[in-house]
PDB file of C-alpha atoms and ligand atoms in Angstrom:
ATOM      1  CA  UNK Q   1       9.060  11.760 -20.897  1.00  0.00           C
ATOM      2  CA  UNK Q   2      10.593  10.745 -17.450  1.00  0.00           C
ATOM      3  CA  UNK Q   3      12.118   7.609 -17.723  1.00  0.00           C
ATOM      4  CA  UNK Q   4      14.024   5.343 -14.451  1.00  0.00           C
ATOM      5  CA  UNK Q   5      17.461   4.084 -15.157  1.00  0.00           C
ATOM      6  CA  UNK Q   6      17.543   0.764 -14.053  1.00  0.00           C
ATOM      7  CA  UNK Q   7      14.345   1.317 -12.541  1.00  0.00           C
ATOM      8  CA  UNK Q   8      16.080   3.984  -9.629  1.00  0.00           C
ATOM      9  CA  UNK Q   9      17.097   7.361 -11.065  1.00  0.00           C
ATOM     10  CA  UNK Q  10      14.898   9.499 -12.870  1.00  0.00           C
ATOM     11  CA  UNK Q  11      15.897  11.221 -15.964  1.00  0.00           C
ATOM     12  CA  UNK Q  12      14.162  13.086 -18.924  1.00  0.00           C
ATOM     13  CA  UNK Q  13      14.525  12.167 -22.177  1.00  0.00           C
ATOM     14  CA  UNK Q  14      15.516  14.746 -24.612  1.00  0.00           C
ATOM     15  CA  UNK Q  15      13.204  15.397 -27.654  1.00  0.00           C
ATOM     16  CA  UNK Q  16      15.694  13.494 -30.004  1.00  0.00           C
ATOM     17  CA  UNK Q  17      15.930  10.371 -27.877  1.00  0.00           C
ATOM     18  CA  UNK Q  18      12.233  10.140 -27.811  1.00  0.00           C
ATOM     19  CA  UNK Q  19      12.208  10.433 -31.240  1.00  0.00           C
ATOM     20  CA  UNK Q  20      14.383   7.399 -31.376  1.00  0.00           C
ATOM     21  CA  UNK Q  21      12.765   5.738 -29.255  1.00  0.00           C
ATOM     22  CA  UNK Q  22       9.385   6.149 -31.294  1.00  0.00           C
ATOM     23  CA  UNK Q  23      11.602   4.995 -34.430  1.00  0.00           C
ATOM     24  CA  UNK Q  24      13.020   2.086 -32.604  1.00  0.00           C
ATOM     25  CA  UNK Q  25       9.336   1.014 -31.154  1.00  0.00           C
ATOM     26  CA  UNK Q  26       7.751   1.052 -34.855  1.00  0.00           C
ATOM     27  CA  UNK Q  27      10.621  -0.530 -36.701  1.00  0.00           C
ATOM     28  CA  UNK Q  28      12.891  -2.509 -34.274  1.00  0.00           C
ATOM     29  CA  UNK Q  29      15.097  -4.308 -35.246  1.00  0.00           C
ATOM     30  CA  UNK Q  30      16.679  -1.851 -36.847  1.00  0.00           C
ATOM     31  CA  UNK Q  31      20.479  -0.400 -36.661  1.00  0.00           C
ATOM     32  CA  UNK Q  32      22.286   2.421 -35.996  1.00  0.00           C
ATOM     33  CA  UNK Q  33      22.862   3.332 -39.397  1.00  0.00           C
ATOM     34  CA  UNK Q  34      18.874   2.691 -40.630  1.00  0.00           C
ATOM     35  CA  UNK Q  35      18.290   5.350 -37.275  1.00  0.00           C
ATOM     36  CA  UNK Q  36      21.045   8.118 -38.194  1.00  0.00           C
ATOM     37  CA  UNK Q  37      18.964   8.309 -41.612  1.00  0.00           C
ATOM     38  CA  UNK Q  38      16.179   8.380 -40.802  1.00  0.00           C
ATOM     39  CA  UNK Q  39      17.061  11.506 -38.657  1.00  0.00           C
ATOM     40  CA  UNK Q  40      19.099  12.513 -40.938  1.00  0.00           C
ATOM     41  CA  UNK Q  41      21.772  12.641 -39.073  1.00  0.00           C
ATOM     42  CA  UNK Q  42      25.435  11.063 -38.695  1.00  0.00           C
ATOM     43  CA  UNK Q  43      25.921   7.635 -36.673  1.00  0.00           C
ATOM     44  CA  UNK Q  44      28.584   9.458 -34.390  1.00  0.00           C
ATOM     45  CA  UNK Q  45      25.659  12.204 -33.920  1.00  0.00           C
ATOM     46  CA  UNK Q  46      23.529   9.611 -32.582  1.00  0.00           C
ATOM     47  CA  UNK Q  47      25.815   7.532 -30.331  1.00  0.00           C
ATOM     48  CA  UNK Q  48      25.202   9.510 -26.884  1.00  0.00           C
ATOM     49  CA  UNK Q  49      22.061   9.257 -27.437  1.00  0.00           C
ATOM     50  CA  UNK Q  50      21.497   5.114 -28.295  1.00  0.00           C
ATOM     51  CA  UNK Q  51      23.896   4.991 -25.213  1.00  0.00           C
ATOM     52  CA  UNK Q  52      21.419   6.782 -23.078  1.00  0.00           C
ATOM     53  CA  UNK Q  53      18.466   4.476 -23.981  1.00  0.00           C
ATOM     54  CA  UNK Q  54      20.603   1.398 -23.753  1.00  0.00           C
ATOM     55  CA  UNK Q  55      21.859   2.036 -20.276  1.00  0.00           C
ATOM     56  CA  UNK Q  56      18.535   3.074 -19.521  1.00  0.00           C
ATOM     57  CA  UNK Q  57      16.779   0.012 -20.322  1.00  0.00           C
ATOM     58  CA  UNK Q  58      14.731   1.084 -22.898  1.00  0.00           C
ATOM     59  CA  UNK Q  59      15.969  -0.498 -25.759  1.00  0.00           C
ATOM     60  CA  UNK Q  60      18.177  -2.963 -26.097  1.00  0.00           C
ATOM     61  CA  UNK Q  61      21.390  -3.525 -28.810  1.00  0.00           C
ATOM     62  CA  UNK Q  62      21.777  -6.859 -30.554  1.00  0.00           C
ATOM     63  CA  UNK Q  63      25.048  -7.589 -32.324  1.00  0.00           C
ATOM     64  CA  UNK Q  64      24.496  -8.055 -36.030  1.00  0.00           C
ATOM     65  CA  UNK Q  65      20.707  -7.557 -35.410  1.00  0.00           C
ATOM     66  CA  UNK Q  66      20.693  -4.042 -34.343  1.00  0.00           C
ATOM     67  CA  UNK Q  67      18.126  -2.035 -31.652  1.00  0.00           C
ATOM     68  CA  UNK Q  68      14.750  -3.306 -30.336  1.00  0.00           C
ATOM     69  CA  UNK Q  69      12.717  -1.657 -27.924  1.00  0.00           C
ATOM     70  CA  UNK Q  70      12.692  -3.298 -24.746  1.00  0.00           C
ATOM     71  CA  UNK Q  71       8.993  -4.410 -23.784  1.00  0.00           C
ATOM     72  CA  UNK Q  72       9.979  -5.719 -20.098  1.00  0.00           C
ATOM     73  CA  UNK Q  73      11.242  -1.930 -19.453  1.00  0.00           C
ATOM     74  CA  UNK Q  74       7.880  -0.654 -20.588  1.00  0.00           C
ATOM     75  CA  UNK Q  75       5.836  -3.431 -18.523  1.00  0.00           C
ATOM     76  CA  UNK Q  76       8.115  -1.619 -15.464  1.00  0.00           C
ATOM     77  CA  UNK Q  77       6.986   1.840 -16.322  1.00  0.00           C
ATOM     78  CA  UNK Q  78       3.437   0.654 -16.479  1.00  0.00           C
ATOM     79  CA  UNK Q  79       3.794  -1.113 -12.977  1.00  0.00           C
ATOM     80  CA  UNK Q  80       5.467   2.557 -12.028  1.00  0.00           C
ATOM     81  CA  UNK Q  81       2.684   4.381 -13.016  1.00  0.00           C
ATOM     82  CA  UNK Q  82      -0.077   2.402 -10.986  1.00  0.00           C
ATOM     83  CA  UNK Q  83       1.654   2.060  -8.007  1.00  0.00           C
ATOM     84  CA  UNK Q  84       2.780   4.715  -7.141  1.00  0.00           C
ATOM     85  CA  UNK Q  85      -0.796   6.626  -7.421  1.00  0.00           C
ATOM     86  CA  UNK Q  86      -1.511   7.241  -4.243  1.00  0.00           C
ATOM     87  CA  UNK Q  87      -4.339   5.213  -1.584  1.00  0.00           C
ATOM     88  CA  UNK Q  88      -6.436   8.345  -1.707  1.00  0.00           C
ATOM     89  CA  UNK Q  89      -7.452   8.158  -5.033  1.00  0.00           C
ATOM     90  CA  UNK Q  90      -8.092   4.507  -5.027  1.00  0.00           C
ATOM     91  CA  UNK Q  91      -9.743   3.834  -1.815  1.00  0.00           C
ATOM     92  CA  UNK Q  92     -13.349   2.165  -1.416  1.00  0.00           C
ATOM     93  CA  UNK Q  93     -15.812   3.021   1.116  1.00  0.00           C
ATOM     94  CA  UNK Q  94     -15.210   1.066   4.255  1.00  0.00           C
ATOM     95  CA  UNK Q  95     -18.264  -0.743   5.681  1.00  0.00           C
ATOM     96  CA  UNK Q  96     -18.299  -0.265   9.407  1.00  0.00           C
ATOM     97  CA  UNK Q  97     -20.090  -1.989  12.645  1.00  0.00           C
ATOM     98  CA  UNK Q  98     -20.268  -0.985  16.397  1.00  0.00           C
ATOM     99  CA  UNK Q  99     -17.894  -2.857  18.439  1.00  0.00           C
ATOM    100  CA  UNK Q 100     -21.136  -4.534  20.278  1.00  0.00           C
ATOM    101  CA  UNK Q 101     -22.630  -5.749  16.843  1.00  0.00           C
ATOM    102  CA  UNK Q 102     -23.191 -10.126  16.941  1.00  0.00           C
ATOM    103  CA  UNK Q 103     -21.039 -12.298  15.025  1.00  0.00           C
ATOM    104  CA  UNK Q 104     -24.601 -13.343  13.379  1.00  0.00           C
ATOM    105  CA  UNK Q 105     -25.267  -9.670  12.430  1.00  0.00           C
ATOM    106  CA  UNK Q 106     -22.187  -9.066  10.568  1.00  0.00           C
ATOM    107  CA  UNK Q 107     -22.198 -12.327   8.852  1.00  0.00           C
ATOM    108  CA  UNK Q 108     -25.303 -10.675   7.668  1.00  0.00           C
ATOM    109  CA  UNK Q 109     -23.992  -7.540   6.954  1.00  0.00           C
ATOM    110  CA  UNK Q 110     -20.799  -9.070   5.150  1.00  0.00           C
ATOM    111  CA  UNK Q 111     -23.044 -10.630   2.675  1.00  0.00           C
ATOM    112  CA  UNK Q 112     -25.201  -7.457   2.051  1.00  0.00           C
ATOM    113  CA  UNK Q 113     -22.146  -5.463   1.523  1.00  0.00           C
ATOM    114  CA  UNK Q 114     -20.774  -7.937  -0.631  1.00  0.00           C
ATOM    115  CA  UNK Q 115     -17.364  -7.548   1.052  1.00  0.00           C
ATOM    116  CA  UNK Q 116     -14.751  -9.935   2.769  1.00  0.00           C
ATOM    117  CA  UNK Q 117     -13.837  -6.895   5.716  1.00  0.00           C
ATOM    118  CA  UNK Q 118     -15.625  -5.140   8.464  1.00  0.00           C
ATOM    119  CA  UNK Q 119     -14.231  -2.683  10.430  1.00  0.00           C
ATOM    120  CA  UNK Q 120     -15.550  -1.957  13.675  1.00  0.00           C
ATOM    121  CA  UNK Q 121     -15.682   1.444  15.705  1.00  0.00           C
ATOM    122  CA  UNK Q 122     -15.970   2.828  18.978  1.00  0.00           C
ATOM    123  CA  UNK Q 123     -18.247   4.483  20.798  1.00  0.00           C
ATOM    124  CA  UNK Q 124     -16.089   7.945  19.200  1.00  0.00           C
ATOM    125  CA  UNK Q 125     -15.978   6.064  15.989  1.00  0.00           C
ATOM    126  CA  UNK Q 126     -12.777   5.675  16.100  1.00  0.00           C
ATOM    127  CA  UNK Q 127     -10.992   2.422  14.609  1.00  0.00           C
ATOM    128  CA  UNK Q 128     -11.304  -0.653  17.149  1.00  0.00           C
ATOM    129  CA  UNK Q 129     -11.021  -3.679  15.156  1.00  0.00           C
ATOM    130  CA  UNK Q 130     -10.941  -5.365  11.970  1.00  0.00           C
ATOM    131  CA  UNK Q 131     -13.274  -8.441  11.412  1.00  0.00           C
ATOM    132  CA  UNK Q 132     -12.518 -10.837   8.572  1.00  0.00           C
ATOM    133  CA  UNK Q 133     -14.337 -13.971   6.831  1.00  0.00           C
ATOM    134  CA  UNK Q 134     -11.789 -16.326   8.603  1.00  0.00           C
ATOM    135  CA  UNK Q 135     -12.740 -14.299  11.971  1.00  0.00           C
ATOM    136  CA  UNK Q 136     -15.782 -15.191  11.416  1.00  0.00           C
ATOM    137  CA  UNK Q 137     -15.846 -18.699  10.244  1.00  0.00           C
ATOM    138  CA  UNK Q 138     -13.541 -19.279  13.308  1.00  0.00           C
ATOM    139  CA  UNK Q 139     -16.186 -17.936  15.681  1.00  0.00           C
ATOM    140  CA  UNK Q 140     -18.777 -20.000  14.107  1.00  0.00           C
ATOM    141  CA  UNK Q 141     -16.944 -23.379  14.273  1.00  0.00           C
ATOM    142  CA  UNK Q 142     -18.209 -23.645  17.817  1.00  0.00           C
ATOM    143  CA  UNK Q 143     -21.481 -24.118  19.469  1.00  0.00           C
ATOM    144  CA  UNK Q 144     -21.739 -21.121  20.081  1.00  0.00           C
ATOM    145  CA  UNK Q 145     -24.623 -18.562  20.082  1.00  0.00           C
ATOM    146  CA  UNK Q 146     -23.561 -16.231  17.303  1.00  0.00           C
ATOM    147  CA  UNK Q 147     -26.434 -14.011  18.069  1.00  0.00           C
ATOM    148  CA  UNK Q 148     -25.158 -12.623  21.332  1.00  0.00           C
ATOM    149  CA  UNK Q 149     -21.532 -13.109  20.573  1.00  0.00           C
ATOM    150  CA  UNK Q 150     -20.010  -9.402  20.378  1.00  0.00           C
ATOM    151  CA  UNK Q 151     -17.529  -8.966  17.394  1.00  0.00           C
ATOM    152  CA  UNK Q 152     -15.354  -7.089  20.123  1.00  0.00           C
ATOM    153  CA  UNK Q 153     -14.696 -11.054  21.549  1.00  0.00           C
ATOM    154  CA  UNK Q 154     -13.365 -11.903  17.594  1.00  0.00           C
ATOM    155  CA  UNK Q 155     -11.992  -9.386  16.218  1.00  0.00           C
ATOM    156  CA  UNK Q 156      -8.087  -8.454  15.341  1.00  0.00           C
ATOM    157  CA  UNK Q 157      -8.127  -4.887  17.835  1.00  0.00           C
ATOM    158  CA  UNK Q 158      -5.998  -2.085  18.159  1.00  0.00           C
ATOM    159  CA  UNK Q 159      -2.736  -1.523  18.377  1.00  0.00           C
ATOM    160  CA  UNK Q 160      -2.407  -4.614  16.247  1.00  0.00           C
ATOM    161  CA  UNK Q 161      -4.022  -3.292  12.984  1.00  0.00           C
ATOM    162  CA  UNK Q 162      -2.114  -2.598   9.951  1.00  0.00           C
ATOM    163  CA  UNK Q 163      -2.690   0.506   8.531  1.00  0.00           C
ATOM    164  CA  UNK Q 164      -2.359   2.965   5.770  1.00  0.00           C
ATOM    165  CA  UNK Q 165      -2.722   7.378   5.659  1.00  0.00           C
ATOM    166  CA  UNK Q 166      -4.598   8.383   2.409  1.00  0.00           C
ATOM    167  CA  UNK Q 167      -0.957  10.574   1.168  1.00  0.00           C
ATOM    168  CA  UNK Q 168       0.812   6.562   1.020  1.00  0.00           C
ATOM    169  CA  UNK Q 169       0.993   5.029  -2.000  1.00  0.00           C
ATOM    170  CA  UNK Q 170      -0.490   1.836  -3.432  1.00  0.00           C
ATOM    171  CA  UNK Q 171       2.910   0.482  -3.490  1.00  0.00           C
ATOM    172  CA  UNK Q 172       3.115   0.508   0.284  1.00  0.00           C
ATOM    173  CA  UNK Q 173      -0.597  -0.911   0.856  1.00  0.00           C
ATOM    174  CA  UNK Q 174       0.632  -3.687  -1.657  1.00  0.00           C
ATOM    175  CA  UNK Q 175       3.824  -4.408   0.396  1.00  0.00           C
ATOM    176  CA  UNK Q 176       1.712  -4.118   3.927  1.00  0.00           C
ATOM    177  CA  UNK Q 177      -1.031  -6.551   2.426  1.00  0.00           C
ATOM    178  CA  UNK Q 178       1.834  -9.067   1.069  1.00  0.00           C
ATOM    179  CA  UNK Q 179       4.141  -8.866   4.173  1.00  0.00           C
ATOM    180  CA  UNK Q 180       0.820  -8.981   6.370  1.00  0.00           C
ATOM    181  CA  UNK Q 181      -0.852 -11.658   4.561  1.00  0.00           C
ATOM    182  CA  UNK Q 182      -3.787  -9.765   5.068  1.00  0.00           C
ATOM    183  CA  UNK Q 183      -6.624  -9.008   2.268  1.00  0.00           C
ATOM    184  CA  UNK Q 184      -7.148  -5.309   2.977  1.00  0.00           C
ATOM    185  CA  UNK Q 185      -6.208  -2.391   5.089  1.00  0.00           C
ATOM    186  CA  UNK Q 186      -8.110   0.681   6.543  1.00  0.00           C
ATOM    187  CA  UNK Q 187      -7.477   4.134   5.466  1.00  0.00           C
ATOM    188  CA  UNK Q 188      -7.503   6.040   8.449  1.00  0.00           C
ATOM    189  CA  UNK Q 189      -6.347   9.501   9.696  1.00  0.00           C
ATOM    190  CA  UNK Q 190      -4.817  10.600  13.263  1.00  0.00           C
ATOM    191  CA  UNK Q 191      -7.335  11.695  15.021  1.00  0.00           C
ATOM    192  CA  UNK Q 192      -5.741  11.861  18.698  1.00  0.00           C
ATOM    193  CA  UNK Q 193      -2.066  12.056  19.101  1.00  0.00           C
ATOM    194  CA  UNK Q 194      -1.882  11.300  22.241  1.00  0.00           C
ATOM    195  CA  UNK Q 195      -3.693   8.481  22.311  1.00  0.00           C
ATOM    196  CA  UNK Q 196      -2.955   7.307  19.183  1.00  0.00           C
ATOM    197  CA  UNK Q 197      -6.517   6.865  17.634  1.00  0.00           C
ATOM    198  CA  UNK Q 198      -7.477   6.696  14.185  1.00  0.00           C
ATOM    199  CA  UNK Q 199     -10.470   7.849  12.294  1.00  0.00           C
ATOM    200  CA  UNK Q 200     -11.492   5.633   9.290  1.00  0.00           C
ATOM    201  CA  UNK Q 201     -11.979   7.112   5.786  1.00  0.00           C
ATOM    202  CA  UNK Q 202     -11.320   4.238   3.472  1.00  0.00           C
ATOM    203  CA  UNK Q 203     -10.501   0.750   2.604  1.00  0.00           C
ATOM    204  CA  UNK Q 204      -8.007  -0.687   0.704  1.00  0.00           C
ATOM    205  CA  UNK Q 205      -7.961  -4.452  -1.172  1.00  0.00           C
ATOM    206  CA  UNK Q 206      -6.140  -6.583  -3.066  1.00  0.00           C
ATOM    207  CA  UNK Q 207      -8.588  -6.025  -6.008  1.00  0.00           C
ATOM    208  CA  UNK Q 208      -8.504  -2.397  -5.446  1.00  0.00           C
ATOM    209  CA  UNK Q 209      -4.721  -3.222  -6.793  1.00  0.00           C
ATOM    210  CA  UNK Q 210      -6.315  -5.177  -9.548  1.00  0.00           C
ATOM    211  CA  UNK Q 211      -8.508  -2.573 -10.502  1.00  0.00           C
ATOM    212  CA  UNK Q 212      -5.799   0.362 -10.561  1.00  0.00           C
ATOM    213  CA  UNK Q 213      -4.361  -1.803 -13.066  1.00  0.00           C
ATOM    214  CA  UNK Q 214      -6.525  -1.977 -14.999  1.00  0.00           C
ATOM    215  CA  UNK Q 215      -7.886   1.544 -14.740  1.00  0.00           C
ATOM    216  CA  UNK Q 216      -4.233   3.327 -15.466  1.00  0.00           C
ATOM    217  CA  UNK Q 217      -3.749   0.836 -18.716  1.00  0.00           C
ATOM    218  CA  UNK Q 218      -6.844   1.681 -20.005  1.00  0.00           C
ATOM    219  CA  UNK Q 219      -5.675   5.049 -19.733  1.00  0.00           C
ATOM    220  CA  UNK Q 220      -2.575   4.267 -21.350  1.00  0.00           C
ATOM    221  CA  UNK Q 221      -4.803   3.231 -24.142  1.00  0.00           C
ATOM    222  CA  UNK Q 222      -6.893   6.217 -24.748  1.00  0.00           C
TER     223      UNK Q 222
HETATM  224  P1  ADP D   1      -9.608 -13.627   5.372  1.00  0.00           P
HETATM  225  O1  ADP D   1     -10.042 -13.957   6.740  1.00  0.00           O
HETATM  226  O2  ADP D   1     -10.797 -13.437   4.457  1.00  0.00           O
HETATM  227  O3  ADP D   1      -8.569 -14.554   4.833  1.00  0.00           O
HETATM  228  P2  ADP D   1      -7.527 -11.657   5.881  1.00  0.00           P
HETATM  229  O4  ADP D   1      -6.456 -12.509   5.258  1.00  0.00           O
HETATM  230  O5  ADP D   1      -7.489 -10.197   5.554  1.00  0.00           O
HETATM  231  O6  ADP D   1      -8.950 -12.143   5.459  1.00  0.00           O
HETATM  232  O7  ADP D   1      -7.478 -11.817   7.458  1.00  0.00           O
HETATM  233  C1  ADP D   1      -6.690 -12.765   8.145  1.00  0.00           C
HETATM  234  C2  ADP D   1      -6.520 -12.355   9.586  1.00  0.00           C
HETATM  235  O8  ADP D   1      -5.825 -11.103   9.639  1.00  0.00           O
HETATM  236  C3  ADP D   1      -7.817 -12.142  10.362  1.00  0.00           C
HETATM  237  O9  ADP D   1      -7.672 -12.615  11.663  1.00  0.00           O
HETATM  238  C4  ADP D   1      -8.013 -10.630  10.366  1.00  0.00           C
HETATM  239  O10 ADP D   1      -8.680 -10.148  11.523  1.00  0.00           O
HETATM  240  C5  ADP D   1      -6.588 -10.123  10.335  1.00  0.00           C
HETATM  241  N1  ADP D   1      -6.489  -8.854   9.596  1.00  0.00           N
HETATM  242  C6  ADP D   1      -7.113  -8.488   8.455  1.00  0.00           C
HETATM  243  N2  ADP D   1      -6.783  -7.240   8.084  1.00  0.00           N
HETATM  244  C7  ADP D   1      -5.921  -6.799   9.027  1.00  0.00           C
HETATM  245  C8  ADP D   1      -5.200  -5.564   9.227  1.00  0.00           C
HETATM  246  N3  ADP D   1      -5.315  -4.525   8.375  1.00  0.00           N
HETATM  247  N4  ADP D   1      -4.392  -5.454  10.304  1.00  0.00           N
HETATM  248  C9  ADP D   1      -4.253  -6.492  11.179  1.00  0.00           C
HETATM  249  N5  ADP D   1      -4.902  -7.657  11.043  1.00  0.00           N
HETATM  250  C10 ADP D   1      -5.730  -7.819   9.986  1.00  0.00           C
END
């Protein structure tokens, strides 16, 4: 098992101290003495090894009470686990419009997709701008007509669009979302160096985050 000392370094944990660790999950609180013989082994035997775990956050000494496994350290490992899976194995199916689409059509097409994003292309389909519900409230607050209103005129364009490659983890498309305060990013790929253009494979959203979650626990629990 590959455990994070205060959450940074990695370490494995030998076969013994996972064996403690098991006998400290099913029976904490329970001291050193209660562990040494139960592995049959002496207390001085086991001290590197209760040191280990204690430094490493995964269970915690009480004095007079004796070791407990530490439940906020395993809530870490969980939030490990899920985010740092990376955006390609999470990402939904982006729902795209031509730059020259109306404002009316992808209100339209927002509510037949059932999502809260459109992303628009060029003529090359490459990524030209990202069209949100508040885009498009915004453009509707005025008189004017929505049907021959180009989402090109509303939408957030390149080279201001946040984005994520499909090798990043959800950990960074949780941090650009939050610093952003944005709802979702495109998955894209280079497609021109030179003129920095991006192709668009995916999408990524705060409930793909959600689900993640609750996809790797349920793992956990199988
Ligand atoms: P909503 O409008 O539903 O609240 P967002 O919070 O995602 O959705 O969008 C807020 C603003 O940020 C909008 O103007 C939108 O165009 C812009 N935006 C959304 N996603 C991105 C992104 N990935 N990069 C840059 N701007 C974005």
């Amino acid at each position: 098992m590959i455990i994070g000392i205060k959450g940074v370094v990695k370490i494995k944990l030998s076969k013994r101290q996972d064996e403690i660790l098991e006998i400290v999950k099913q029976n904490g609180p329970i001291t050193g003495k209660e562990i040494a013989e139960r592995l049959s082994l002496s207390r001085a035997a086991l001290r590197p090894d209760l040191a280990i775990l204690t430094m490493s956050g995964n269970i915690d000494a009480r004095p007079r009470v004796g070791y407990f496994y530490n439940d906020k350290f395993k809530v870490k490992r969980q939030a490990d686990r899920v985010l740092h899976q990376s955006v390609n194995n999470f990402k939904a199916h982006p729902i795209v419009v031509g730059k020259s689409t109306s404002v009316y059509d992808a209100i339209v097409q927002l509510f037949l997709e059932d999502v809260g994003t459109l992303y628009a292309v060029d003529s090359e389909g490459s990524l030209a701008g990202v069209i949100s519900r508040k885009d498009l409230l915004r453009a509707s607050l005025g008189n004017q007509n929505l049907s021959e209103l180009p989402v090109s005129v509303i939408m957030t364009r390149m080279p201001n669009i946040i984005t994520i490659y499909p090798e990043e983890t959800l950990l960074e498309a949780a941090k650009k979302m939050i610093q952003n305060h944005i709802d979702s990013l495109p998955v894209v790929r280079k497609s021109d160096e030179q003129t920095n253009t991006y192709l668009l494979v995916g999408r990524i959203t705060k409930t793909t985050i959600t689900r993640a979650y609750l996809e790797v626990m349920d793992e956990k629990l199988d």
